[in-house]
PDB file of C-alpha atoms in Angstrom:
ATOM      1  CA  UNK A   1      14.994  -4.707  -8.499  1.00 81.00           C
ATOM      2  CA  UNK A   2      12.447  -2.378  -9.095  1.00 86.00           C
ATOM      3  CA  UNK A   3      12.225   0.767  -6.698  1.00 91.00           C
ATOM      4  CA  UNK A   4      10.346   3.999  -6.330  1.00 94.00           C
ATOM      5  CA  UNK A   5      11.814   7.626  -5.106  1.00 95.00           C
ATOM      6  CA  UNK A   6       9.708   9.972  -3.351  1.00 95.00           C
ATOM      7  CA  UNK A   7      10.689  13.547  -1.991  1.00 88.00           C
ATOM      8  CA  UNK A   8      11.300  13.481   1.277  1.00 84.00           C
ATOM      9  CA  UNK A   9       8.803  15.367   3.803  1.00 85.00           C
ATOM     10  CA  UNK A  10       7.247  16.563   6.017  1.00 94.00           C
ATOM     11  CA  UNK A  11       5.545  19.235   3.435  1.00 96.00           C
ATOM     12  CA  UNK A  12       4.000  22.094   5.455  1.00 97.00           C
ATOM     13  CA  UNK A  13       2.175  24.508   2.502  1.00 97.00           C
ATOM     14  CA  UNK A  14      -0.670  27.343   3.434  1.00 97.00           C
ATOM     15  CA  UNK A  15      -4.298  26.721   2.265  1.00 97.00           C
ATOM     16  CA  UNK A  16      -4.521  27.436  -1.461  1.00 96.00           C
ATOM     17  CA  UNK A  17      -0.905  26.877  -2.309  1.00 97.00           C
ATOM     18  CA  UNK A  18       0.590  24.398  -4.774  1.00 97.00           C
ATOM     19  CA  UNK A  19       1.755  21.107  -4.315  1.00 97.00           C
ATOM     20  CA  UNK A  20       4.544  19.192  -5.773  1.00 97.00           C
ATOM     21  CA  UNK A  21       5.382  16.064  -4.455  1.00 97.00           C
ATOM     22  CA  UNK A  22       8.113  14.395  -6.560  1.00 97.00           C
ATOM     23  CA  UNK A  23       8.261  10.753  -7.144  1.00 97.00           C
ATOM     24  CA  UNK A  24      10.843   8.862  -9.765  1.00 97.00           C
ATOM     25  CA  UNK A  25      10.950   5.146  -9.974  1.00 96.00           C
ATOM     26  CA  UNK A  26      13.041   2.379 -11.454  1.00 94.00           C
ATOM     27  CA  UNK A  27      11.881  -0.305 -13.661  1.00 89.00           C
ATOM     28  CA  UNK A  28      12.360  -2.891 -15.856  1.00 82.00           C
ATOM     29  CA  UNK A  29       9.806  -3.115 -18.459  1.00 79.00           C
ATOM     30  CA  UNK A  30       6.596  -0.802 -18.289  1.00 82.00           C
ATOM     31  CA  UNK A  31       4.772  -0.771 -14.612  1.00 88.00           C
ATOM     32  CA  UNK A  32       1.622   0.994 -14.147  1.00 89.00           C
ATOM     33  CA  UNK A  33       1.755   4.059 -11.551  1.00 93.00           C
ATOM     34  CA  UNK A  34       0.135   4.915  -8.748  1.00 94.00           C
ATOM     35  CA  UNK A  35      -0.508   7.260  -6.049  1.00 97.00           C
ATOM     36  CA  UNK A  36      -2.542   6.293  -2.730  1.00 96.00           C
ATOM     37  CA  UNK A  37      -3.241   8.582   0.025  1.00 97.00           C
ATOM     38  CA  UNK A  38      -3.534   7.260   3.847  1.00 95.00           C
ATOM     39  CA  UNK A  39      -5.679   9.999   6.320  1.00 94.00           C
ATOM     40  CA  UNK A  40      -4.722  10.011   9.599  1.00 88.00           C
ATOM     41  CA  UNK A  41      -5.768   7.087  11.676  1.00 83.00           C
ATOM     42  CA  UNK A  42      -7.200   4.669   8.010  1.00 86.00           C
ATOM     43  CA  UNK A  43      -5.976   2.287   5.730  1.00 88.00           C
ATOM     44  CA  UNK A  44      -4.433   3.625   2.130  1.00 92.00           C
ATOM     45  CA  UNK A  45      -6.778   4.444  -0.822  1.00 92.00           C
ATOM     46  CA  UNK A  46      -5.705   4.521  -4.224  1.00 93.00           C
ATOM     47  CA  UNK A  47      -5.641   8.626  -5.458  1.00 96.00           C
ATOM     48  CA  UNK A  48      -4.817   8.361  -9.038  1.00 96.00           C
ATOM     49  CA  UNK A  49      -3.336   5.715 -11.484  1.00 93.00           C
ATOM     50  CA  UNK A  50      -1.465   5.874 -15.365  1.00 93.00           C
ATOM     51  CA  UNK A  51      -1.078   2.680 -16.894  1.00 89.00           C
ATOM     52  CA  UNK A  52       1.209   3.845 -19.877  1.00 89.00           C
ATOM     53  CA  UNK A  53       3.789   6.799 -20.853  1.00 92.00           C
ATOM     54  CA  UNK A  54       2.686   9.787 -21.570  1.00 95.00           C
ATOM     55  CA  UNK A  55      -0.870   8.840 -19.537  1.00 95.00           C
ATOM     56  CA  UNK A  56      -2.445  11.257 -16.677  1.00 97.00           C
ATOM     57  CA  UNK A  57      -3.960  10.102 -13.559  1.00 96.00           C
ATOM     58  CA  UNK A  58      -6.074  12.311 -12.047  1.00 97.00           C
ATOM     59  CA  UNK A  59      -9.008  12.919  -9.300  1.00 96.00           C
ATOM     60  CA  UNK A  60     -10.335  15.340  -6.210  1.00 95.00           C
ATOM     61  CA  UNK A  61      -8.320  17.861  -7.997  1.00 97.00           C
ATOM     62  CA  UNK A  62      -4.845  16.051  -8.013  1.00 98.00           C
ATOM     63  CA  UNK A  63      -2.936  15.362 -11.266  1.00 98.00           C
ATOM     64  CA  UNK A  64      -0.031  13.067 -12.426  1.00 98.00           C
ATOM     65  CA  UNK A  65       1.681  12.526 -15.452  1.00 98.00           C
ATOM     66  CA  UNK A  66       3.591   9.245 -16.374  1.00 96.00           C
ATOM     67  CA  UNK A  67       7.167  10.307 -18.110  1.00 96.00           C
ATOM     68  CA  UNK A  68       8.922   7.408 -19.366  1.00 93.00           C
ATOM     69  CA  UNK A  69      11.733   9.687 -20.793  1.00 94.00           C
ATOM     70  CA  UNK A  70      12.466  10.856 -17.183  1.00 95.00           C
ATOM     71  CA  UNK A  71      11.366   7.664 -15.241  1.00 95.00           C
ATOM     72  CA  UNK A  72       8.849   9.782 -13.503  1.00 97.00           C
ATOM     73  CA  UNK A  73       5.232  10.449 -11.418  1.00 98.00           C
ATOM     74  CA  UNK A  74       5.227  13.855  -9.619  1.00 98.00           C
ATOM     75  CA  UNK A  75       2.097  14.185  -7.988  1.00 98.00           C
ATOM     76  CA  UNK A  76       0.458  18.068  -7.981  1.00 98.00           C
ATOM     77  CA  UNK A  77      -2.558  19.989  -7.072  1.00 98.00           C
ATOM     78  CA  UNK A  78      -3.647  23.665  -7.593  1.00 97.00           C
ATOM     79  CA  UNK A  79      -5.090  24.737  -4.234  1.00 96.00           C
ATOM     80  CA  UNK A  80      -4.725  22.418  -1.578  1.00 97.00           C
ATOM     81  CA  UNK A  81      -7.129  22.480   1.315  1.00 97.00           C
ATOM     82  CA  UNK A  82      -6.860  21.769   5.423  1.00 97.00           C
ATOM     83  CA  UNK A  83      -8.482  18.263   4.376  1.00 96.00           C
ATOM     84  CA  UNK A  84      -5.547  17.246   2.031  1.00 97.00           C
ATOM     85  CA  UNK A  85      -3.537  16.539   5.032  1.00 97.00           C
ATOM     86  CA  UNK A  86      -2.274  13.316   4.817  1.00 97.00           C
ATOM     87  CA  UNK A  87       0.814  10.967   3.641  1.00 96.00           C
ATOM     88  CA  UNK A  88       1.214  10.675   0.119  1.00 97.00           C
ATOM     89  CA  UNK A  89       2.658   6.717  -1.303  1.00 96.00           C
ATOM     90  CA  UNK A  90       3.829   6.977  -5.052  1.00 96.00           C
ATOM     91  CA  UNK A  91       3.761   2.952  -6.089  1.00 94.00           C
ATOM     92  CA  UNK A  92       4.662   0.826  -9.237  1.00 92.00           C
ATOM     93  CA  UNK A  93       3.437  -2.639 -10.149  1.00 87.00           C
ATOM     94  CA  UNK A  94       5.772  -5.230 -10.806  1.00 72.00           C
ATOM     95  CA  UNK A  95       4.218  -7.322 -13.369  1.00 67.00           C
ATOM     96  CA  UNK A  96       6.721  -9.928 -12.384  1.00 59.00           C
ATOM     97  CA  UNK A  97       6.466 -13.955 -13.703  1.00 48.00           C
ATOM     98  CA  UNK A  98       4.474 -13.984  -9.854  1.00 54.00           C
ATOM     99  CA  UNK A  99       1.823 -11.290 -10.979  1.00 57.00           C
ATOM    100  CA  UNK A 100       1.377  -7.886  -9.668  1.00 71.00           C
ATOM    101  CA  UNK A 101       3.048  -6.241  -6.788  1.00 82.00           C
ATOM    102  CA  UNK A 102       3.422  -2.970  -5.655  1.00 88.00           C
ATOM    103  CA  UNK A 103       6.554  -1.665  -4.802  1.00 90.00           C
ATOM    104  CA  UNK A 104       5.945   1.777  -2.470  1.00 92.00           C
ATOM    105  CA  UNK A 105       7.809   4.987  -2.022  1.00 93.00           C
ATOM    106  CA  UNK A 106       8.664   5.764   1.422  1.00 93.00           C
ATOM    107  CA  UNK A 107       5.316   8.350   2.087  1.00 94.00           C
ATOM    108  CA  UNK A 108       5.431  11.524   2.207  1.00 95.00           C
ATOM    109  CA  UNK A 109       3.938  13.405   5.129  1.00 95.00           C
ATOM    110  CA  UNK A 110       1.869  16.701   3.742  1.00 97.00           C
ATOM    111  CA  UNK A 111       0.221  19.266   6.205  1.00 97.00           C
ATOM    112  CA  UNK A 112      -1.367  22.158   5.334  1.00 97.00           C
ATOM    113  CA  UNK A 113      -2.567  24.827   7.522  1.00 96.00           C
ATOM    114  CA  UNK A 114      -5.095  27.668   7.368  1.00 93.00           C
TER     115      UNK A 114
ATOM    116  CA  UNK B   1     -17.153  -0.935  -2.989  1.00 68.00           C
ATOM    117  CA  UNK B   2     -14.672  -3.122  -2.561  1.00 67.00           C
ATOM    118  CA  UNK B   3     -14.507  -3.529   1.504  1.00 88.00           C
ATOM    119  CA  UNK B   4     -11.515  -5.197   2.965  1.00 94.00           C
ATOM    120  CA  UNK B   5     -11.696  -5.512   7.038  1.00 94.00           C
ATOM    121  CA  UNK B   6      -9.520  -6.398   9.213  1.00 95.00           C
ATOM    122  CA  UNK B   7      -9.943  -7.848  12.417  1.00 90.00           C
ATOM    123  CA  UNK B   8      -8.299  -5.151  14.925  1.00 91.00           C
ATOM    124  CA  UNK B   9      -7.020  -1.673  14.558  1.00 92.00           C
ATOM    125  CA  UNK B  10      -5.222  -1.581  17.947  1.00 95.00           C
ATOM    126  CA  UNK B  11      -3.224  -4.880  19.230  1.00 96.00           C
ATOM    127  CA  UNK B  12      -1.487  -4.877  22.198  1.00 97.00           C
ATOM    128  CA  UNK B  13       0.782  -8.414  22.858  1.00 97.00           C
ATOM    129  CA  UNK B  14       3.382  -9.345  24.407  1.00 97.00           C
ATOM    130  CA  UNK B  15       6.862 -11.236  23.665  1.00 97.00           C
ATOM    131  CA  UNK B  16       6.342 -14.771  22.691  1.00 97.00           C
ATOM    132  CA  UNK B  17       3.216 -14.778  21.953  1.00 97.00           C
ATOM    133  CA  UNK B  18       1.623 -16.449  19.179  1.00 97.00           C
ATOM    134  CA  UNK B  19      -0.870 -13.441  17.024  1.00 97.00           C
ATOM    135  CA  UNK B  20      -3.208 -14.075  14.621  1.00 97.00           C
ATOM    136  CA  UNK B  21      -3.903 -11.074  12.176  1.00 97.00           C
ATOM    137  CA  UNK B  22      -7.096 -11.832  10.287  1.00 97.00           C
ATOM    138  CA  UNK B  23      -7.941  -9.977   7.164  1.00 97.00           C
ATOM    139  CA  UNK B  24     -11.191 -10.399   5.058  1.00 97.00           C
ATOM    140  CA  UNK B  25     -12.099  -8.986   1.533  1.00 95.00           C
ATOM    141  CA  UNK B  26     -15.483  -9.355   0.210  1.00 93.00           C
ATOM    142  CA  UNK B  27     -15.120  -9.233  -3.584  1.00 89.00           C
ATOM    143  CA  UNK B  28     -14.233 -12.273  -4.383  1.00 90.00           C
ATOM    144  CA  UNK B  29     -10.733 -11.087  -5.042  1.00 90.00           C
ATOM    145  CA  UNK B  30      -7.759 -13.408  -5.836  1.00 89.00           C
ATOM    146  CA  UNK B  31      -4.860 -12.265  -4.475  1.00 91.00           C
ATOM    147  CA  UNK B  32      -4.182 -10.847  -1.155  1.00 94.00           C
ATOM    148  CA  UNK B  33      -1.584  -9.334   0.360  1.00 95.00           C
ATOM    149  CA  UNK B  34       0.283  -8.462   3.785  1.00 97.00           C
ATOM    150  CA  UNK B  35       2.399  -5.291   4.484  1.00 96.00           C
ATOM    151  CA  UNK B  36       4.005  -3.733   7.204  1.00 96.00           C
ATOM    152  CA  UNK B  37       4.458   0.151   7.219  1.00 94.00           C
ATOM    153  CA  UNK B  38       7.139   1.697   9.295  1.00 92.00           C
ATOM    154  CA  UNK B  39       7.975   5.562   9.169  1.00 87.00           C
ATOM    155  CA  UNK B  40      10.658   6.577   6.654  1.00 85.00           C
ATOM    156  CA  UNK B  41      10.391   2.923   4.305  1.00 87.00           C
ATOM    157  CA  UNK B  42       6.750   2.659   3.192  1.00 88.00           C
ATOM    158  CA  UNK B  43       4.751  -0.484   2.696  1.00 92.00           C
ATOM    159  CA  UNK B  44       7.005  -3.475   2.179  1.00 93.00           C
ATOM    160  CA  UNK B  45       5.473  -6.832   0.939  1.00 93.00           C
ATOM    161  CA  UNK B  46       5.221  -9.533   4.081  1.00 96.00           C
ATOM    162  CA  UNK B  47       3.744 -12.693   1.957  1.00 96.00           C
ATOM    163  CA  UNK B  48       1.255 -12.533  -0.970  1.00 93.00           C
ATOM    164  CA  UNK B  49      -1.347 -15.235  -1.863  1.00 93.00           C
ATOM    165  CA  UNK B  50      -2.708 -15.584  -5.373  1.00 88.00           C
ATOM    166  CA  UNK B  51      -5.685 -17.954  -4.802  1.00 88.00           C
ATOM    167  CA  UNK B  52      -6.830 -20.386  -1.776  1.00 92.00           C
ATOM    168  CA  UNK B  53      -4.130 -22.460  -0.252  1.00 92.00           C
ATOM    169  CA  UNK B  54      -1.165 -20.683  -2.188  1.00 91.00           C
ATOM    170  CA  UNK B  55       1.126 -18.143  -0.646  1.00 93.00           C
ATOM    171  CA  UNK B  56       4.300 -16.681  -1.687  1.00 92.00           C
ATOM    172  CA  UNK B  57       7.154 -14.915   0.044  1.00 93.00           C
ATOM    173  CA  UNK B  58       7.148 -11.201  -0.202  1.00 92.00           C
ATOM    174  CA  UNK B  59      10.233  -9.033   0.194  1.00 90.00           C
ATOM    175  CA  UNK B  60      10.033  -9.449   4.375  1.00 95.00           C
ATOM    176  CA  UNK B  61       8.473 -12.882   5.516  1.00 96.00           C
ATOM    177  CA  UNK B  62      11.309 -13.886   8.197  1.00 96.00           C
ATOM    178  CA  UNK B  63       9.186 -14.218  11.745  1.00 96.00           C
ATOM    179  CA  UNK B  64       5.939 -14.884   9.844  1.00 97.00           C
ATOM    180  CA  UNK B  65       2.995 -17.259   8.246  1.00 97.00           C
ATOM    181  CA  UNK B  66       0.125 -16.844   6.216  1.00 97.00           C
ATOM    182  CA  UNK B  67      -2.776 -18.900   5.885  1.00 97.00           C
ATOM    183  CA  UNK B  68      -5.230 -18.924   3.385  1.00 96.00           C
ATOM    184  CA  UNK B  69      -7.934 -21.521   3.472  1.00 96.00           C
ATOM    185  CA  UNK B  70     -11.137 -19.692   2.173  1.00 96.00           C
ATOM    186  CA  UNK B  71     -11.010 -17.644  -0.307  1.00 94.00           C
ATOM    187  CA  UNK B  72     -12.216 -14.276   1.217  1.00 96.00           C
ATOM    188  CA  UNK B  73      -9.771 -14.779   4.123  1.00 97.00           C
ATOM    189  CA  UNK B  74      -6.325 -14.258   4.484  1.00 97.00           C
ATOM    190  CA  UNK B  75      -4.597 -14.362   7.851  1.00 97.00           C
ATOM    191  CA  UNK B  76      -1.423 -13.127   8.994  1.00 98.00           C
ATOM    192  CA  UNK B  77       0.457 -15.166  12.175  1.00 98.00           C
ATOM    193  CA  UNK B  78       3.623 -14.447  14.041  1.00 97.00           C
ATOM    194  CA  UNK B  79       4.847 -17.458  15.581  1.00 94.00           C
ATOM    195  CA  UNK B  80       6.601 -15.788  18.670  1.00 97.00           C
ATOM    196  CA  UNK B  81       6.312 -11.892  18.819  1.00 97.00           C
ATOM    197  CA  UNK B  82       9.244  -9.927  19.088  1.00 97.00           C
ATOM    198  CA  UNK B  83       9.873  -6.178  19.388  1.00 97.00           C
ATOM    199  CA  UNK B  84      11.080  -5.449  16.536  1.00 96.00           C
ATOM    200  CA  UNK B  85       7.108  -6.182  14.925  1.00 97.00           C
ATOM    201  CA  UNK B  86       5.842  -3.760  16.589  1.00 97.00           C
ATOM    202  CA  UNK B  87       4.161  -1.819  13.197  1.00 97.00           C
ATOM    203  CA  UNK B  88       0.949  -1.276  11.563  1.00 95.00           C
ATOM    204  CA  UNK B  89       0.251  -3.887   9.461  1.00 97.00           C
ATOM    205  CA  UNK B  90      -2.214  -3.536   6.364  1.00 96.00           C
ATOM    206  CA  UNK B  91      -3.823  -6.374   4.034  1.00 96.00           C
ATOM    207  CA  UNK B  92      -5.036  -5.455   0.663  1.00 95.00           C
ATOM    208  CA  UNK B  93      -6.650  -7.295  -1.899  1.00 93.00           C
ATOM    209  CA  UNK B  94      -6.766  -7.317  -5.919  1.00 89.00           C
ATOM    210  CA  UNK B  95      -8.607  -9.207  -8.500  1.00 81.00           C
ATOM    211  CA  UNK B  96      -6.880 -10.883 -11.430  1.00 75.00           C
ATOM    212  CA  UNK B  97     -10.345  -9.969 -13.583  1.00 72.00           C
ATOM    213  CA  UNK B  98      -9.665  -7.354 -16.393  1.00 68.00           C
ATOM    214  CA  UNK B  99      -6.776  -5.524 -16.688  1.00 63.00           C
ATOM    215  CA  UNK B 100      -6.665  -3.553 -13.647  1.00 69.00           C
ATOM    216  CA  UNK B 101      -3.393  -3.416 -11.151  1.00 73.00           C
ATOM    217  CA  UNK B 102      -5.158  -1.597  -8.603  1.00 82.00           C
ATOM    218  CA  UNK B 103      -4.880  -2.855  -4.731  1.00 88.00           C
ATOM    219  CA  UNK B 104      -7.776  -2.398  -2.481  1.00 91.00           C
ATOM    220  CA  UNK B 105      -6.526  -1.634   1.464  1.00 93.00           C
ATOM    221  CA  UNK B 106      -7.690  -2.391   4.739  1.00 94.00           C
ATOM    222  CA  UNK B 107      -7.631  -0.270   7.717  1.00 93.00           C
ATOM    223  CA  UNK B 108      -4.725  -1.595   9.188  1.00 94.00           C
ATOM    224  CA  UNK B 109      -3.500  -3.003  12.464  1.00 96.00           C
ATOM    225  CA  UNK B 110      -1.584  -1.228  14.750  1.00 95.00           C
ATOM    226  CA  UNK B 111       0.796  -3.865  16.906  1.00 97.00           C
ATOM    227  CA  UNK B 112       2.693  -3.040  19.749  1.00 97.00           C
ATOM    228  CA  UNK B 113       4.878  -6.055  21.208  1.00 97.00           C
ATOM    229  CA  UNK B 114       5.973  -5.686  24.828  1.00 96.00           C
TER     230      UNK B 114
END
């Protein structure tokens, strides 16, 4: 079935620093991609989406590219601030014969300090 | 906004006992869904519902129902709580208008199981 690889974490970077966090996915046909964020204590809220290869997803500064040649969605930013704090899901929709479900990455955990 | 509530964030129950996780979306969404998060595996699909009175097994549903009789509600029940359910537990919501893939989260439930 379908599946989604993130890096593992917990990421600690300094304010202002750059942020990678890798995600690769397996899928059968063509999924839209996601990444949510979840802040400490709330529910998960979707970051950024690409619906098709070669697309980028991006907002509050964070990017992601959809590469179909290298099945993947590696989530970066710049300069990440104290706020950014928070785990990280990369996600791909099914479009199954049931409709659309998303399969999640594990989470990564990313702390930054100042 | 899309708002999706859920009925507690902290739940504290014991073994045996019959809990009712209530979940409420006020967009007029069609589908609905239940997760559990657990550190280290992500979100993984309890049951899904695509429209009132239909539900469908997700990758997870041993030890649990759904019920959805009204559109905007979607409830989550575990017959006899055990131990091992002790997790934070998160309904989303998506609509099946336009081409959008995009799942809309609650705030979560955090159950502990005694």
């Amino acid at each position: 079935g379908d599946s989604v690889t993130q890096m593992e974490g917990p990421v600690t970077l300094s304010e202002e620093a750059f942020l990678t966090i890798n995600c690769t996915y397996t899928a059968t046909g063509y999924p839209s991609l996601f990444w949510y964020v979840q802040y400490p204590g709330e529910g998960l809220q979707l970051l950024l989406k690409a619906t098709k290869a070669d697309d980028k997803g991006s907002n509050k500064g964070f990017e992601a590219t959809y590469r179909k040649e290298t099945t993947s969605f590696h989530l970066e930013k710049g300069s990440v601030q104290v706020s950014d704090s928070a785990v990280y899901f990369c996600a791909l929709s099914d479009r199954g014969k049931d409709g659309n479900k998303l399969v999640f990455g594990a989470g990564t955990i990313l702390r930054v300090k100042s | 906004d899309v708002k999706v509530t859920q009925s507690s964030r902290y739940l504290v129950k014991r073994t045996g006992e019959k809990v009712f996780l209530e979940c409420v979306q006020d967009m007029d969404h069609e589908n609905m869904f239940w997760y559990r998060q657990d550190p280290g595996l992500g979100l993984r699909l309890i049951y899904f519902s695509y429209d009132v009175k239909m539900k469908e097994k997700g990758d997870i549903p041993e030890g649990y129902s759904v019920s959805r009789e009204k559109k905007e509600r979607f409830s989550l029940i575990l017959e006899s709580a055990s131990t091992n359910q002790t997790s934070m537990y998160l309904c989303a919501s998506r609509t099946t208008t336009g081409n959008t893939d995009t799942q809309y989260f609650g705030p979560g439930t955090r159950l502990t199981v005694l």
